[in-house]
GROMACS .gro file of C-alpha atoms in nm:
model
  321
    1UNK     CA    1  10.855  10.743   8.923
    2UNK     CA    2  10.998  10.613   9.251
    3UNK     CA    3  11.148  10.266   9.245
    4UNK     CA    4  11.308  10.044   9.506
    5UNK     CA    5  11.585   9.821   9.372
    6UNK     CA    6  11.782   9.548   9.548
    7UNK     CA    7  12.078   9.336   9.452
    8UNK     CA    8  11.966   9.066   9.698
    9UNK     CA    9  11.938   8.718   9.549
   10UNK     CA   10  11.590   8.577   9.464
   11UNK     CA   11  11.418   8.294   9.649
   12UNK     CA   12  11.562   8.368   9.992
   13UNK     CA   13  11.922   8.388   9.880
   14UNK     CA   14  12.196   8.623   9.994
   15UNK     CA   15  12.076   8.962  10.126
   16UNK     CA   16  12.186   9.287   9.966
   17UNK     CA   17  12.139   9.664   9.985
   18UNK     CA   18  11.818   9.839   9.878
   19UNK     CA   19  11.825  10.168   9.687
   20UNK     CA   20  11.542  10.417   9.630
   21UNK     CA   21  11.564  10.584   9.287
   22UNK     CA   22  11.381  10.875   9.132
   23UNK     CA   23  11.352  10.799   8.758
   24UNK     CA   24  11.247  11.051   8.495
   25UNK     CA   25  11.022  10.954   8.199
   26UNK     CA   26  11.334  10.971   7.982
   27UNK     CA   27  11.521  10.724   8.202
   28UNK     CA   28  11.750  10.953   8.407
   29UNK     CA   29  11.805  10.793   8.747
   30UNK     CA   30  11.878  10.969   9.079
   31UNK     CA   31  11.955  10.793   9.407
   32UNK     CA   32  11.746  10.930   9.695
   33UNK     CA   33  11.807  10.681   9.976
   34UNK     CA   34  11.986  10.355  10.051
   35UNK     CA   35  11.944  10.081  10.312
   36UNK     CA   36  12.229   9.833  10.370
   37UNK     CA   37  12.022   9.516  10.423
   38UNK     CA   38  11.718   9.400  10.225
   39UNK     CA   39  11.599   9.199  10.527
   40UNK     CA   40  11.543   9.512  10.737
   41UNK     CA   41  11.478   9.778  10.470
   42UNK     CA   42  11.129   9.937  10.469
   43UNK     CA   43  10.894   9.882  10.175
   44UNK     CA   44  10.774  10.170   9.957
   45UNK     CA   45  10.396  10.222   9.986
   46UNK     CA   46  10.303  10.559   9.834
   47UNK     CA   47  10.423  10.887   9.685
   48UNK     CA   48  10.254  11.204   9.805
   49UNK     CA   49  10.052  11.392   9.539
   50UNK     CA   50  10.259  11.707   9.602
   51UNK     CA   51  10.565  11.506   9.495
   52UNK     CA   52  10.763  11.590   9.810
   53UNK     CA   53  10.735  11.282  10.033
   54UNK     CA   54  10.727  10.903  10.021
   55UNK     CA   55  10.560  10.661  10.261
   56UNK     CA   56  10.713  10.329  10.372
   57UNK     CA   57  10.609  10.032  10.581
   58UNK     CA   58  10.874   9.899  10.819
   59UNK     CA   59  10.838   9.526  10.890
   60UNK     CA   60  11.163   9.452  11.076
   61UNK     CA   61  11.112   9.442  11.453
   62UNK     CA   62  10.800   9.629  11.565
   63UNK     CA   63  10.584   9.717  11.264
   64UNK     CA   64  10.575  10.090  11.198
   65UNK     CA   65  10.539  10.353  10.927
   66UNK     CA   66  10.809  10.581  10.792
   67UNK     CA   67  10.785  10.903  10.590
   68UNK     CA   68  11.078  11.030  10.384
   69UNK     CA   69  11.114  11.391  10.264
   70UNK     CA   70  11.267  11.339   9.921
   71UNK     CA   71  11.459  11.668   9.887
   72UNK     CA   72  11.632  11.650  10.225
   73UNK     CA   73  11.636  11.281  10.320
   74UNK     CA   74  11.469  11.359  10.653
   75UNK     CA   75  11.279  11.061  10.798
   76UNK     CA   76  11.001  11.044  11.054
   77UNK     CA   77  10.889  10.712  11.202
   78UNK     CA   78  10.560  10.644  11.382
   79UNK     CA   79  10.306  10.372  11.461
   80UNK     CA   80   9.960  10.390  11.302
   81UNK     CA   81   9.682  10.395  11.562
   82UNK     CA   82   9.482  10.071  11.594
   83UNK     CA   83   9.738   9.851  11.415
   84UNK     CA   84   9.651  10.022  11.087
   85UNK     CA   85   9.858   9.978  10.771
   86UNK     CA   86   9.923  10.276  10.540
   87UNK     CA   87   9.793  10.245  10.185
   88UNK     CA   88   9.833  10.600  10.048
   89UNK     CA   89   9.796  10.974  10.089
   90UNK     CA   90   9.491  11.194  10.063
   91UNK     CA   91   9.463  11.435   9.772
   92UNK     CA   92   9.540  11.702   9.665
   93UNK     CA   93   9.851  11.769   9.877
   94UNK     CA   94   9.898  11.456  10.085
   95UNK     CA   95   9.824  11.621  10.420
   96UNK     CA   96   9.675  11.299  10.563
   97UNK     CA   97   9.740  10.927  10.527
   98UNK     CA   98   9.481  10.669  10.420
   99UNK     CA   99   9.517  10.350  10.620
  100UNK     CA  100   9.337  10.020  10.665
  101UNK     CA  101   9.286   9.830  10.988
  102UNK     CA  102   9.129   9.496  11.088
  103UNK     CA  103   8.757   9.525  11.156
  104UNK     CA  104   8.541   9.221  11.231
  105UNK     CA  105   8.594   8.968  10.952
  106UNK     CA  106   8.733   9.230  10.715
  107UNK     CA  107   8.905   9.566  10.704
  108UNK     CA  108   8.803   9.929  10.741
  109UNK     CA  109   8.969  10.241  10.604
  110UNK     CA  110   9.048  10.557  10.795
  111UNK     CA  111   9.207  10.897  10.748
  112UNK     CA  112   9.513  10.945  10.968
  113UNK     CA  113   9.743  11.234  11.056
  114UNK     CA  114  10.105  11.240  10.938
  115UNK     CA  115  10.197  11.112  11.285
  116UNK     CA  116   9.960  10.811  11.262
  117UNK     CA  117   9.665  10.937  11.470
  118UNK     CA  118   9.318  10.832  11.351
  119UNK     CA  119   9.129  11.143  11.241
  120UNK     CA  120   8.822  11.001  11.066
  121UNK     CA  121   8.686  10.648  11.005
  122UNK     CA  122   8.597  10.610  10.637
  123UNK     CA  123   8.405  10.282  10.638
  124UNK     CA  124   8.497   9.984  10.421
  125UNK     CA  125   8.533   9.924  10.049
  126UNK     CA  126   8.846  10.129   9.981
  127UNK     CA  127   8.902  10.502   9.946
  128UNK     CA  128   8.974  10.631   9.596
  129UNK     CA  129   8.997  11.007   9.650
  130UNK     CA  130   8.885  11.266   9.397
  131UNK     CA  131   9.159  11.506   9.278
  132UNK     CA  132   9.007  11.779   9.501
  133UNK     CA  133   9.025  11.556   9.809
  134UNK     CA  134   8.674  11.646   9.925
  135UNK     CA  135   8.522  11.303   9.854
  136UNK     CA  136   8.616  10.949   9.758
  137UNK     CA  137   8.476  10.644   9.583
  138UNK     CA  138   8.444  10.314   9.769
  139UNK     CA  139   8.330   9.964   9.678
  140UNK     CA  140   7.984   9.835   9.760
  141UNK     CA  141   7.782   9.516   9.726
  142UNK     CA  142   7.577   9.671   9.444
  143UNK     CA  143   7.821   9.899   9.265
  144UNK     CA  144   8.014  10.202   9.396
  145UNK     CA  145   7.936  10.462   9.659
  146UNK     CA  146   8.054  10.824   9.670
  147UNK     CA  147   8.147  10.933  10.021
  148UNK     CA  148   8.248  11.269  10.169
  149UNK     CA  149   8.587  11.318  10.331
  150UNK     CA  150   8.409  11.306  10.668
  151UNK     CA  151   8.270  10.962  10.598
  152UNK     CA  152   7.906  11.045  10.516
  153UNK     CA  153   7.739  10.891  10.212
  154UNK     CA  154   7.683  11.133   9.922
  155UNK     CA  155   7.541  10.904   9.655
  156UNK     CA  156   7.497  10.537   9.569
  157UNK     CA  157   7.622  10.450   9.219
  158UNK     CA  158   7.462  10.115   9.142
  159UNK     CA  159   7.597   9.861   8.895
  160UNK     CA  160   7.321   9.601   8.850
  161UNK     CA  161   7.393   9.259   9.000
  162UNK     CA  162   7.759   9.345   9.063
  163UNK     CA  163   7.987   9.381   9.364
  164UNK     CA  164   8.249   9.640   9.274
  165UNK     CA  165   8.579   9.789   9.384
  166UNK     CA  166   8.711  10.122   9.253
  167UNK     CA  167   9.034  10.091   9.053
  168UNK     CA  168   9.120  10.452   8.960
  169UNK     CA  169   8.978  10.764   8.796
  170UNK     CA  170   8.912  10.708   8.425
  171UNK     CA  171   8.851  11.082   8.386
  172UNK     CA  172   8.745  11.367   8.614
  173UNK     CA  173   8.389  11.240   8.652
  174UNK     CA  174   8.413  10.864   8.599
  175UNK     CA  175   8.544  10.581   8.816
  176UNK     CA  176   8.695  10.273   8.657
  177UNK     CA  177   8.564   9.986   8.868
  178UNK     CA  178   8.636   9.615   8.874
  179UNK     CA  179   8.310   9.427   8.931
  180UNK     CA  180   8.184   9.070   8.956
  181UNK     CA  181   7.855   8.897   9.039
  182UNK     CA  182   7.832   8.785   9.405
  183UNK     CA  183   7.882   8.419   9.306
  184UNK     CA  184   8.183   8.481   9.078
  185UNK     CA  185   8.548   8.582   9.105
  186UNK     CA  186   8.587   8.669   8.735
  187UNK     CA  187   8.618   9.049   8.741
  188UNK     CA  188   8.481   9.274   8.467
  189UNK     CA  189   8.562   9.646   8.417
  190UNK     CA  190   8.289   9.911   8.431
  191UNK     CA  191   8.291  10.288   8.383
  192UNK     CA  192   8.081  10.442   8.663
  193UNK     CA  193   7.993  10.816   8.640
  194UNK     CA  194   7.988  10.984   8.982
  195UNK     CA  195   7.698  11.201   8.863
  196UNK     CA  196   7.471  10.900   8.898
  197UNK     CA  197   7.433  10.848   8.522
  198UNK     CA  198   7.405  10.492   8.396
  199UNK     CA  199   7.729  10.290   8.420
  200UNK     CA  200   7.877  10.124   8.112
  201UNK     CA  201   8.064   9.795   8.083
  202UNK     CA  202   8.414   9.850   7.943
  203UNK     CA  203   8.492   9.479   7.914
  204UNK     CA  204   8.253   9.186   7.859
  205UNK     CA  205   8.223   8.881   8.087
  206UNK     CA  206   8.506   8.633   8.023
  207UNK     CA  207   8.529   8.256   8.008
  208UNK     CA  208   8.876   8.179   8.149
  209UNK     CA  209   8.882   7.831   7.996
  210UNK     CA  210   8.858   7.981   7.647
  211UNK     CA  211   9.032   8.318   7.685
  212UNK     CA  212   9.295   8.262   7.956
  213UNK     CA  213   9.164   8.585   8.116
  214UNK     CA  214   9.068   8.516   8.478
  215UNK     CA  215   8.941   8.869   8.541
  216UNK     CA  216   9.000   9.224   8.417
  217UNK     CA  217   9.171   9.445   8.677
  218UNK     CA  218   9.265   9.774   8.502
  219UNK     CA  219   9.270   9.934   8.156
  220UNK     CA  220   9.445  10.208   7.958
  221UNK     CA  221   9.339  10.357   7.627
  222UNK     CA  222   9.637  10.428   7.399
  223UNK     CA  223   9.636  10.557   7.039
  224UNK     CA  224   9.684  10.194   6.930
  225UNK     CA  225   9.387  10.060   7.126
  226UNK     CA  226   9.248   9.955   7.463
  227UNK     CA  227   9.490   9.756   7.679
  228UNK     CA  228   9.387   9.553   7.983
  229UNK     CA  229   9.559   9.429   8.294
  230UNK     CA  230   9.412   9.088   8.363
  231UNK     CA  231   9.459   8.803   8.606
  232UNK     CA  232   9.601   8.483   8.463
  233UNK     CA  233   9.638   8.130   8.594
  234UNK     CA  234   9.858   8.066   8.900
  235UNK     CA  235   9.853   8.431   9.010
  236UNK     CA  236  10.033   8.585   8.712
  237UNK     CA  237   9.933   8.912   8.545
  238UNK     CA  238   9.872   8.940   8.169
  239UNK     CA  239   9.837   9.230   7.926
  240UNK     CA  240   9.564   9.204   7.661
  241UNK     CA  241   9.455   9.427   7.376
  242UNK     CA  242   9.077   9.440   7.349
  243UNK     CA  243   8.919   9.481   7.005
  244UNK     CA  244   8.598   9.675   6.944
  245UNK     CA  245   8.394   9.353   6.956
  246UNK     CA  246   8.531   9.269   7.302
  247UNK     CA  247   8.768   8.993   7.190
  248UNK     CA  248   9.119   8.999   7.335
  249UNK     CA  249   9.472   8.922   7.220
  250UNK     CA  250   9.761   8.851   7.454
  251UNK     CA  251  10.042   9.110   7.449
  252UNK     CA  252  10.386   8.999   7.570
  253UNK     CA  253  10.672   9.249   7.571
  254UNK     CA  254  10.987   9.084   7.431
  255UNK     CA  255  11.239   8.955   7.686
  256UNK     CA  256  10.977   8.917   7.959
  257UNK     CA  257  10.826   8.601   8.108
  258UNK     CA  258  10.460   8.699   8.052
  259UNK     CA  259  10.391   8.802   8.412
  260UNK     CA  260  10.368   9.174   8.347
  261UNK     CA  261  10.233   9.441   8.580
  262UNK     CA  262  10.131   9.766   8.409
  263UNK     CA  263  10.197  10.064   8.636
  264UNK     CA  264  10.075  10.350   8.417
  265UNK     CA  265  10.044  10.473   8.058
  266UNK     CA  266  10.200  10.779   7.896
  267UNK     CA  267  10.143  10.874   7.533
  268UNK     CA  268  10.168  10.556   7.327
  269UNK     CA  269  10.353  10.352   7.590
  270UNK     CA  270  10.289  10.137   7.896
  271UNK     CA  271  10.517  10.137   8.199
  272UNK     CA  272  10.571   9.770   8.286
  273UNK     CA  273  10.721   9.598   8.589
  274UNK     CA  274  10.817   9.252   8.465
  275UNK     CA  275  11.013   8.942   8.566
  276UNK     CA  276  11.273   8.898   8.292
  277UNK     CA  277  11.438   8.581   8.417
  278UNK     CA  278  11.294   8.245   8.519
  279UNK     CA  279  11.417   8.280   8.879
  280UNK     CA  280  11.236   8.610   8.931
  281UNK     CA  281  11.468   8.898   8.844
  282UNK     CA  282  11.233   9.197   8.798
  283UNK     CA  283  11.290   9.480   8.548
  284UNK     CA  284  11.125   9.813   8.472
  285UNK     CA  285  11.060   9.926   8.115
  286UNK     CA  286  10.853  10.146   7.888
  287UNK     CA  287  10.685   9.942   7.617
  288UNK     CA  288  10.502  10.054   7.301
  289UNK     CA  289  10.265   9.768   7.213
  290UNK     CA  290  10.203   9.907   6.862
  291UNK     CA  291  10.569   9.908   6.757
  292UNK     CA  292  10.711   9.667   7.020
  293UNK     CA  293  10.973   9.932   7.100
  294UNK     CA  294  11.124   9.900   7.448
  295UNK     CA  295  11.305  10.144   7.673
  296UNK     CA  296  11.468   9.965   7.965
  297UNK     CA  297  11.486  10.177   8.280
  298UNK     CA  298  11.620   9.909   8.514
  299UNK     CA  299  11.735   9.567   8.391
  300UNK     CA  300  11.901   9.370   8.671
  301UNK     CA  301  12.123   9.065   8.629
  302UNK     CA  302  11.964   8.724   8.673
  303UNK     CA  303  12.112   8.676   9.020
  304UNK     CA  304  11.941   8.990   9.165
  305UNK     CA  305  11.579   9.039   9.272
  306UNK     CA  306  11.577   9.381   9.100
  307UNK     CA  307  11.279   9.617   9.124
  308UNK     CA  308  11.065   9.533   9.426
  309UNK     CA  309  10.827   9.832   9.409
  310UNK     CA  310  10.775  10.111   9.155
  311UNK     CA  311  10.522  10.395   9.192
  312UNK     CA  312  10.457  10.654   8.919
  313UNK     CA  313  10.394  11.011   9.025
  314UNK     CA  314  10.033  11.088   9.115
  315UNK     CA  315   9.812  11.066   8.808
  316UNK     CA  316   9.466  10.946   8.710
  317UNK     CA  317   9.650  10.701   8.483
  318UNK     CA  318   9.804  10.511   8.774
  319UNK     CA  319   9.667  10.174   8.875
  320UNK     CA  320   9.659  10.062   9.239
  321UNK     CA  321   9.717   9.688   9.220
   0.00000   0.00000   0.00000
């Protein structure tokens, strides 16, 4: 994975340097880049699916985009056409950038060159590309739509009475989507086949007052069960294990404050980005929910912000929160 780490103090305290690390699944850490001041350092946005480049957003001064070649450290800086913001790369090799720009009362996606030039408007609703890069899934008011790389509609994938957003690829032919009725903000997860076959609810509707689950956002199936990323009260993120009957049980990795963002799954473990101190120091760890075993990759002191962004290498198991 790529991870940005800073020793700057939380809550607007003293600034500090920012370091970009490459971290292996086993925990080996390699420094790739360093910026002297957290107030002017760019923010990591995406990792190219060929593994060779990383994309950053620069907020200091005039807003712009930066691409870093990981092996050489070479940087290129450019402005995205139409005040667009980068959100990722196209698959399978990252030869274009996916960006979003203001449009009316909302936002619209587009495919941009590696110098920021708009190549193709992609409509609205997101752009979750297939591994081949020839088409993508996007959200719609009645489910999901499958769209070609040139922006033309291929197929509507309806989910009855639901407005949906694609989360990630559950497998090669199925989109994991987060859906809710038009009059609700309590999200439910659905599995939507791109073939047009009938979609299937992965999680049932929730009552937040009883469950503490304010909406299901992502899911991973491990040997020990189905684990959910869910919204909690006051903007926190929870991990739940869902039983076969749809009931859920809160999962809290030890030494965390129960505001845990799951980044991906590998084997029997979840990769978790978690505040581990009451003032906001953020750590990165592998966690096995069946055995409660932990492997700490980055564990900052309480006086440091810690991990600001972490992005696993391109995989269908990666969420996009």
